[in-house]
């Protein structure tokens, strides 16, 4: 039973090929202005990785913001239920999922039987999302992962109080002008994001394991600052970015 | 008029006619003397030679109609010996107590009457006041008149109602002590004036004969005591009319028969239930209650909200806009006095 | 409300001085001018203890008429059973007389030796009966003739107590009885 | 007479904020496309009524009185033979017009109302009654006083019946006297009784429609329902009753075929042009079968119960219906709201609750935390959504609603 899960995110498009609930191929591509074509390309890439042909696929499930655009998909499902399915498949217990995506951050709580109890989305404001990190990285002339490395060596993180990403940028520029160390600014950024995520986590059940997934999970610095501020241990499954696609493939 | 109040008004009018004009309607049903003997209710009358019998000539203050009632018994509502042609029942329960306290009849003859009274009260509690009492019906008619004349109602605070019930109890205690006192041999000669003290000042004494268009003996200024009784009767009648005219059912807080009934209200068969989840605190029930009670508005948990002041007129249940919030059960079985409106029928199929 | 109770109390205390009244009626004789009215009046037991608690009043003018009262018989407890009463009257004035007795009555006008005037007999209570069979209200005699089998009534205690217990029990468990459908 | 609020500064304000070019809101014609969705033929005159509403000429005889919340008693207006017009409006075009007058971060309803008044859309009104329910509305009274004569009705924030009923009765009687004195009509007990009869008839019809929609929500779909509610803002009551009766009779026989999950829509009201929520819910295959909103449920569900049919008795019954029975969150009503939601869901076996918060309207948003916790306790799926009149967050809303539907469906198995 061959299934393909495509997560057409606002920033990255991820595709996963699954045979009997084990992932055999993964592919990722930056979804620019033409998500339809990008999704096609990523799907072909994943198929070539798994040396399969298009016709072998039994089911194609699309999820993410562009799920309705991808015409080839047999089924569509929201990324919230998808990530919940995937995490439950891995953890097998009730837990709290934090998904820092390209354009939004989601906190989803699932109970012991995999049912979604409640979920909160912060997609109205860009602060605390992948897009925000990319902008800040651009200001500090590095990429997101470079920003992560910088934040690790910080000695005294700066307190950034701008919650809105536009003002945060002007604040960072003014800090650089006062020749503040880049490491401290990066750490301050991650603390700002972490505190936002911590307040979202507070709405949910306190004594449940926390799973960190989505693009943001690849940055260890973000994980440390969230753990420090919300003093709860975060688990990161391998390939956290592909969890949504993996979950969508599992549901049907 | 919603369905419950239609059925209530019908019952009230029927009971008014029955209890007041029973004497004429069931003339031939009157118990003959020997039927009285076999009946389980022993015949209670004054011991031989006691003064109080002389007081009972026809037309005297205590027996205007001079006829015997249809049933020699005492229902738990304000029905009177002053009804034209003897009326349906002998009298109210207070008359029963004060009469027998004066005559010192032994308890065992009173037991059947008391048991019947307690049984009726246990079944319907104070519903007798709301549904059967002829004086209450007259009062409601007075309230109806006030409303038609566009006179605003006068609402009384809770402590005013407390005082009224207190006065009611005081009156009852005074009446019963007087009737026991004049039972004693050396005070016997006062019986002719003091017999049935409460009945002499009760408004029913002046209202009931009016139904039979016979002139109630309004005034009897022969001796000091009778003048006092007549003055008191006028004062209480004036209070009765004012109470019903300006406030709704204010007299029922003070009426001793109602007070005796109200002891059974909490435990009686009629249970008024409230589902607190459905309540939206709109205040319709507290506003509409003729006795001015507010417990059904204030309670927040699912309980039975019977209380002593309640005369079971069920206006609150009928008026509540939230279906199923207030409901009435008789010993646990739900019964509806009103037909379902078609909106409720539609929602019935939804469940 | 306190005023209302006080009002009741006020009217109540008018009972303290309790006085009784016996109406006197007689046929006017065919003589004119003054004449005496005499007769015996009977009083219920323990109602009046001395003759100066009895007076004769002319009901029209509400003024006391002089009278001569001699006690003839007494009740076992010392109260007057019957008394001989004589008082003057006049044929020209059609007056209605009444005897008042009671411990708050004070007789003021007394005369002792009657002038020689024709006397007329009166009878009390206006019942029109002759003096012999005046029925005296001797108060309540607590005798009760037992006409029905007494055992049958005592059984009523059982249902009565059951009912009262049920009412009290139901009123105490008012919350539990509310079964939510 | 009701003193104007800004006597000294009226001219200055009017001079500076004099009416700009009237805003052409094409959005309105675009909104009429919902007409095609409704399967019922009798709904056409409702849609026709909407178009005619925007060309109300001021006839000599009848006077129009504008009012806002359901706190204001319509019966008193009808009794004084005036025509009540409800002015709450949620149009995106007018909020932009309002932003020229008011700063940005203010409740969008207030902005759109100001926009309308200052672009003299409501010239035909004689008097505007502003209730002092929520804070922006109290400020609205001062804002509008240069344009129109205002009567400020302040019921206070406590909706408890026992403490405040005398205060409310005095408030309504003063209001009634003011109306009679201003418009020289001697409304008495008879007129009040007739008015109450009308509104009770309307309540009866609304209940039938409300219960029918729960049984089969897609026969009278959400758009038709809210269009009917919107038409009742300005239309004469008798006319509305007959038209609504016709709609109900036509819809009675049809049966629902949809197996979609039934949703209770609570929170801030949905008024005609702002059908964004209904659109997105329909796309996400969620069926709105019942609602607890002040414009529709709160206003129509409770009948006026007249026990004392003296004049003061009727006015007192009106206060009970409008203020004590109101579900407006500006009063101390949170326990009542939660009870209502739980009771409606359990009684009619609905599947979930969608709580629609108007952005920048703090009154509704603060309630969500309590309602969320209580509904979680009662195992009722709950989704609170914050959105504005603008169309920019349709994408986000759709993901939320679809996720909510998946939660409900997985909960069902």
GROMACS .gro file of C-alpha atoms in nm, chain D residues 94-371:
model
  278
  878UNK     CA    1  -1.838   5.174   0.573
  879UNK     CA    2  -1.572   5.083   0.831
  880UNK     CA    3  -1.317   5.230   0.593
  881UNK     CA    4  -1.535   5.541   0.566
  882UNK     CA    5  -1.553   5.544   0.947
  883UNK     CA    6  -1.173   5.528   0.971
  884UNK     CA    7  -1.153   5.875   0.824
  885UNK     CA    8  -1.339   6.001   1.131
  886UNK     CA    9  -1.222   5.768   1.405
  887UNK     CA   10  -0.874   5.633   1.478
  888UNK     CA   11  -0.799   5.280   1.361
  889UNK     CA   12  -0.820   5.047   1.658
  890UNK     CA   13  -1.188   5.086   1.747
  891UNK     CA   14  -1.470   4.833   1.729
  892UNK     CA   15  -1.549   4.803   1.357
  893UNK     CA   16  -1.925   4.827   1.415
  894UNK     CA   17  -1.884   5.171   1.571
  895UNK     CA   18  -1.660   5.280   1.283
  896UNK     CA   19  -1.909   5.167   1.021
  897UNK     CA   20  -2.196   5.341   1.205
  898UNK     CA   21  -2.001   5.665   1.230
  899UNK     CA   22  -1.909   5.633   0.865
  900UNK     CA   23  -2.274   5.604   0.774
  901UNK     CA   24  -2.391   5.890   0.993
  902UNK     CA   25  -2.123   6.133   0.885
  903UNK     CA   26  -2.187   6.048   0.519
  904UNK     CA   27  -2.554   6.130   0.592
  905UNK     CA   28  -2.690   5.792   0.492
  906UNK     CA   29  -2.938   5.813   0.781
  907UNK     CA   30  -3.092   6.155   0.711
  908UNK     CA   31  -3.443   6.014   0.739
  909UNK     CA   32  -3.407   5.941   1.113
  910UNK     CA   33  -3.575   6.172   1.363
  911UNK     CA   34  -3.414   6.040   1.676
  912UNK     CA   35  -3.141   5.790   1.755
  913UNK     CA   36  -3.157   5.591   2.078
  914UNK     CA   37  -2.814   5.482   2.198
  915UNK     CA   38  -2.803   5.232   2.487
  916UNK     CA   39  -2.515   5.259   2.732
  917UNK     CA   40  -2.428   4.891   2.706
  918UNK     CA   41  -2.064   4.870   2.600
  919UNK     CA   42  -1.803   5.146   2.622
  920UNK     CA   43  -1.764   5.234   2.253
  921UNK     CA   44  -2.142   5.267   2.231
  922UNK     CA   45  -2.151   5.521   2.513
  923UNK     CA   46  -1.887   5.720   2.326
  924UNK     CA   47  -2.088   5.675   2.008
  925UNK     CA   48  -2.367   5.879   2.164
  926UNK     CA   49  -2.133   6.176   2.191
  927UNK     CA   50  -1.990   6.113   1.849
  928UNK     CA   51  -2.328   6.116   1.681
  929UNK     CA   52  -2.479   6.401   1.878
  930UNK     CA   53  -2.363   6.665   1.624
  931UNK     CA   54  -2.538   6.478   1.346
  932UNK     CA   55  -2.860   6.362   1.506
  933UNK     CA   56  -3.061   6.406   1.823
  934UNK     CA   57  -2.964   6.132   2.065
  935UNK     CA   58  -3.151   5.972   2.354
  936UNK     CA   59  -2.911   5.791   2.585
  937UNK     CA   60  -3.057   5.485   2.756
  938UNK     CA   61  -2.833   5.353   3.032
  939UNK     CA   62  -2.960   5.025   3.188
  940UNK     CA   63  -2.644   4.980   3.397
  941UNK     CA   64  -2.422   4.678   3.380
  942UNK     CA   65  -2.598   4.447   3.626
  943UNK     CA   66  -2.864   4.227   3.470
  944UNK     CA   67  -2.986   4.082   3.799
  945UNK     CA   68  -3.364   4.111   3.812
  946UNK     CA   69  -3.414   4.149   4.187
  947UNK     CA   70  -3.191   4.450   4.248
  948UNK     CA   71  -3.255   4.655   3.937
  949UNK     CA   72  -3.609   4.603   3.816
  950UNK     CA   73  -3.740   4.924   3.971
  951UNK     CA   74  -3.449   5.119   3.823
  952UNK     CA   75  -3.519   4.978   3.479
  953UNK     CA   76  -3.892   5.044   3.505
  954UNK     CA   77  -3.824   5.406   3.595
  955UNK     CA   78  -3.579   5.426   3.304
  956UNK     CA   79  -3.833   5.291   3.056
  957UNK     CA   80  -4.120   5.502   3.188
  958UNK     CA   81  -3.904   5.817   3.156
  959UNK     CA   82  -3.813   5.706   2.803
  960UNK     CA   83  -4.179   5.644   2.722
  961UNK     CA   84  -4.279   5.987   2.858
  962UNK     CA   85  -4.004   6.146   2.651
  963UNK     CA   86  -4.127   5.972   2.336
  964UNK     CA   87  -4.489   6.071   2.397
  965UNK     CA   88  -4.395   6.429   2.472
  966UNK     CA   89  -4.159   6.461   2.176
  967UNK     CA   90  -4.389   6.307   1.916
  968UNK     CA   91  -4.718   6.423   2.073
  969UNK     CA   92  -4.892   6.085   2.059
  970UNK     CA   93  -5.096   5.964   2.355
  971UNK     CA   94  -4.991   5.602   2.362
  972UNK     CA   95  -5.163   5.422   2.644
  973UNK     CA   96  -5.232   5.076   2.765
  974UNK     CA   97  -5.418   4.964   2.454
  975UNK     CA   98  -5.141   5.063   2.214
  976UNK     CA   99  -4.883   4.895   2.435
  977UNK     CA  100  -5.088   4.574   2.440
  978UNK     CA  101  -5.115   4.573   2.061
  979UNK     CA  102  -4.742   4.630   2.025
  980UNK     CA  103  -4.668   4.344   2.261
  981UNK     CA  104  -4.909   4.124   2.069
  982UNK     CA  105  -4.716   4.196   1.752
  983UNK     CA  106  -4.377   4.116   1.900
  984UNK     CA  107  -4.512   3.802   2.064
  985UNK     CA  108  -4.642   3.687   1.728
  986UNK     CA  109  -4.298   3.754   1.585
  987UNK     CA  110  -4.142   3.553   1.868
  988UNK     CA  111  -4.379   3.265   1.796
  989UNK     CA  112  -4.283   3.259   1.428
  990UNK     CA  113  -3.914   3.292   1.507
  991UNK     CA  114  -3.932   2.997   1.747
  992UNK     CA  115  -4.090   2.780   1.479
  993UNK     CA  116  -3.818   2.874   1.231
  994UNK     CA  117  -3.547   2.832   1.496
  995UNK     CA  118  -3.664   2.483   1.588
  996UNK     CA  119  -3.712   2.387   1.222
  997UNK     CA  120  -3.360   2.498   1.138
  998UNK     CA  121  -3.223   2.275   1.411
  999UNK     CA  122  -3.414   1.978   1.278
 1000UNK     CA  123  -3.317   2.040   0.915
 1001UNK     CA  124  -3.062   2.321   0.889
 1002UNK     CA  125  -3.019   2.319   0.514
 1003UNK     CA  126  -3.386   2.375   0.432
 1004UNK     CA  127  -3.370   2.736   0.554
 1005UNK     CA  128  -2.995   2.775   0.512
 1006UNK     CA  129  -2.789   3.012   0.722
 1007UNK     CA  130  -2.784   3.285   0.457
 1008UNK     CA  131  -3.163   3.298   0.429
 1009UNK     CA  132  -3.192   3.295   0.806
 1010UNK     CA  133  -2.958   3.589   0.855
 1011UNK     CA  134  -3.112   3.778   0.566
 1012UNK     CA  135  -3.449   3.740   0.736
 1013UNK     CA  136  -3.296   3.865   1.061
 1014UNK     CA  137  -3.142   4.165   0.882
 1015UNK     CA  138  -3.470   4.253   0.710
 1016UNK     CA  139  -3.643   4.258   1.047
 1017UNK     CA  140  -3.414   4.550   1.141
 1018UNK     CA  141  -3.596   4.801   0.927
 1019UNK     CA  142  -3.912   4.635   0.804
 1020UNK     CA  143  -4.254   4.685   0.963
 1021UNK     CA  144  -4.336   4.407   1.207
 1022UNK     CA  145  -4.665   4.292   1.057
 1023UNK     CA  146  -4.513   4.274   0.713
 1024UNK     CA  147  -4.220   4.080   0.845
 1025UNK     CA  148  -4.449   3.838   1.032
 1026UNK     CA  149  -4.648   3.755   0.720
 1027UNK     CA  150  -4.340   3.710   0.504
 1028UNK     CA  151  -4.166   3.495   0.765
 1029UNK     CA  152  -4.483   3.289   0.808
 1030UNK     CA  153  -4.484   3.223   0.434
 1031UNK     CA  154  -4.120   3.113   0.443
 1032UNK     CA  155  -4.190   2.879   0.734
 1033UNK     CA  156  -4.496   2.726   0.566
 1034UNK     CA  157  -4.299   2.665   0.249
 1035UNK     CA  158  -4.002   2.516   0.433
 1036UNK     CA  159  -4.210   2.302   0.666
 1037UNK     CA  160  -4.253   2.002   0.439
 1038UNK     CA  161  -3.899   1.979   0.313
 1039UNK     CA  162  -3.664   1.745   0.491
 1040UNK     CA  163  -3.295   1.788   0.550
 1041UNK     CA  164  -3.057   1.572   0.355
 1042UNK     CA  165  -2.731   1.704   0.493
 1043UNK     CA  166  -2.530   1.479   0.724
 1044UNK     CA  167  -2.287   1.759   0.803
 1045UNK     CA  168  -2.204   1.829   1.166
 1046UNK     CA  169  -2.442   2.081   1.330
 1047UNK     CA  170  -2.282   2.386   1.479
 1048UNK     CA  171  -2.402   2.640   1.732
 1049UNK     CA  172  -2.282   2.988   1.635
 1050UNK     CA  173  -2.232   3.197   1.946
 1051UNK     CA  174  -2.056   3.524   2.006
 1052UNK     CA  175  -2.083   3.855   1.828
 1053UNK     CA  176  -2.371   3.902   1.585
 1054UNK     CA  177  -2.359   3.830   1.214
 1055UNK     CA  178  -2.535   4.108   1.023
 1056UNK     CA  179  -2.621   4.108   0.657
 1057UNK     CA  180  -2.331   4.226   0.449
 1058UNK     CA  181  -2.072   4.056   0.673
 1059UNK     CA  182  -2.145   3.694   0.579
 1060UNK     CA  183  -1.781   3.598   0.567
 1061UNK     CA  184  -1.812   3.355   0.858
 1062UNK     CA  185  -2.113   3.185   0.699
 1063UNK     CA  186  -1.928   3.152   0.369
 1064UNK     CA  187  -1.623   2.991   0.521
 1065UNK     CA  188  -1.832   2.764   0.744
 1066UNK     CA  189  -2.022   2.646   0.441
 1067UNK     CA  190  -1.701   2.579   0.250
 1068UNK     CA  191  -1.575   2.378   0.546
 1069UNK     CA  192  -1.898   2.169   0.533
 1070UNK     CA  193  -2.017   2.280   0.876
 1071UNK     CA  194  -2.392   2.337   0.914
 1072UNK     CA  195  -2.498   2.632   1.131
 1073UNK     CA  196  -2.816   2.497   1.281
 1074UNK     CA  197  -2.868   2.736   1.570
 1075UNK     CA  198  -2.723   3.056   1.708
 1076UNK     CA  199  -2.707   3.251   2.031
 1077UNK     CA  200  -2.658   3.607   1.912
 1078UNK     CA  201  -2.817   3.924   2.037
 1079UNK     CA  202  -2.954   4.030   1.699
 1080UNK     CA  203  -3.146   3.710   1.638
 1081UNK     CA  204  -3.186   3.472   1.935
 1082UNK     CA  205  -3.153   3.727   2.212
 1083UNK     CA  206  -3.409   3.956   2.057
 1084UNK     CA  207  -3.673   3.718   1.935
 1085UNK     CA  208  -3.668   3.416   2.166
 1086UNK     CA  209  -3.827   3.557   2.484
 1087UNK     CA  210  -4.192   3.663   2.454
 1088UNK     CA  211  -4.325   3.960   2.649
 1089UNK     CA  212  -4.519   3.799   2.930
 1090UNK     CA  213  -4.786   4.039   3.057
 1091UNK     CA  214  -4.928   3.937   3.391
 1092UNK     CA  215  -5.012   4.288   3.511
 1093UNK     CA  216  -5.176   4.447   3.212
 1094UNK     CA  217  -5.174   4.793   3.363
 1095UNK     CA  218  -4.952   5.040   3.182
 1096UNK     CA  219  -4.672   5.025   3.438
 1097UNK     CA  220  -4.710   4.647   3.448
 1098UNK     CA  221  -4.650   4.619   3.074
 1099UNK     CA  222  -4.347   4.847   3.090
 1100UNK     CA  223  -4.208   4.635   3.372
 1101UNK     CA  224  -4.263   4.319   3.165
 1102UNK     CA  225  -4.076   4.489   2.881
 1103UNK     CA  226  -3.774   4.559   3.102
 1104UNK     CA  227  -3.769   4.194   3.199
 1105UNK     CA  228  -3.773   4.083   2.840
 1106UNK     CA  229  -3.519   4.331   2.710
 1107UNK     CA  230  -3.268   4.374   2.991
 1108UNK     CA  231  -3.303   4.085   3.238
 1109UNK     CA  232  -3.359   3.835   2.957
 1110UNK     CA  233  -3.095   3.982   2.731
 1111UNK     CA  234  -2.783   3.781   2.650
 1112UNK     CA  235  -2.568   4.085   2.579
 1113UNK     CA  236  -2.215   4.023   2.711
 1114UNK     CA  237  -2.189   4.388   2.820
 1115UNK     CA  238  -2.407   4.301   3.120
 1116UNK     CA  239  -2.299   4.050   3.386
 1117UNK     CA  240  -2.418   3.760   3.172
 1118UNK     CA  241  -2.133   3.510   3.148
 1119UNK     CA  242  -2.298   3.239   3.357
 1120UNK     CA  243  -2.615   3.283   3.153
 1121UNK     CA  244  -2.422   3.253   2.824
 1122UNK     CA  245  -2.246   2.934   2.933
 1123UNK     CA  246  -2.574   2.784   3.056
 1124UNK     CA  247  -2.741   2.871   2.727
 1125UNK     CA  248  -2.464   2.714   2.519
 1126UNK     CA  249  -2.449   2.392   2.719
 1127UNK     CA  250  -2.827   2.363   2.732
 1128UNK     CA  251  -2.881   2.425   2.358
 1129UNK     CA  252  -2.608   2.178   2.263
 1130UNK     CA  253  -2.734   1.906   2.495
 1131UNK     CA  254  -3.102   1.963   2.427
 1132UNK     CA  255  -3.076   1.958   2.048
 1133UNK     CA  256  -2.771   1.724   2.034
 1134UNK     CA  257  -2.556   1.963   1.830
 1135UNK     CA  258  -2.198   1.871   1.751
 1136UNK     CA  259  -1.990   2.175   1.833
 1137UNK     CA  260  -1.978   2.541   1.921
 1138UNK     CA  261  -1.812   2.807   1.707
 1139UNK     CA  262  -1.755   3.127   1.901
 1140UNK     CA  263  -1.715   3.423   1.665
 1141UNK     CA  264  -1.528   3.714   1.822
 1142UNK     CA  265  -1.527   4.046   1.646
 1143UNK     CA  266  -1.168   4.170   1.649
 1144UNK     CA  267  -1.115   4.474   1.877
 1145UNK     CA  268  -1.437   4.397   2.062
 1146UNK     CA  269  -1.297   4.300   2.401
 1147UNK     CA  270  -1.634   4.215   2.553
 1148UNK     CA  271  -1.676   3.893   2.357
 1149UNK     CA  272  -1.312   3.792   2.360
 1150UNK     CA  273  -1.272   3.795   2.736
 1151UNK     CA  274  -1.554   3.541   2.761
 1152UNK     CA  275  -1.376   3.280   2.551
 1153UNK     CA  276  -1.138   3.155   2.821
 1154UNK     CA  277  -1.420   3.070   3.063
 1155UNK     CA  278  -1.642   2.920   2.796
   0.00000   0.00000   0.00000
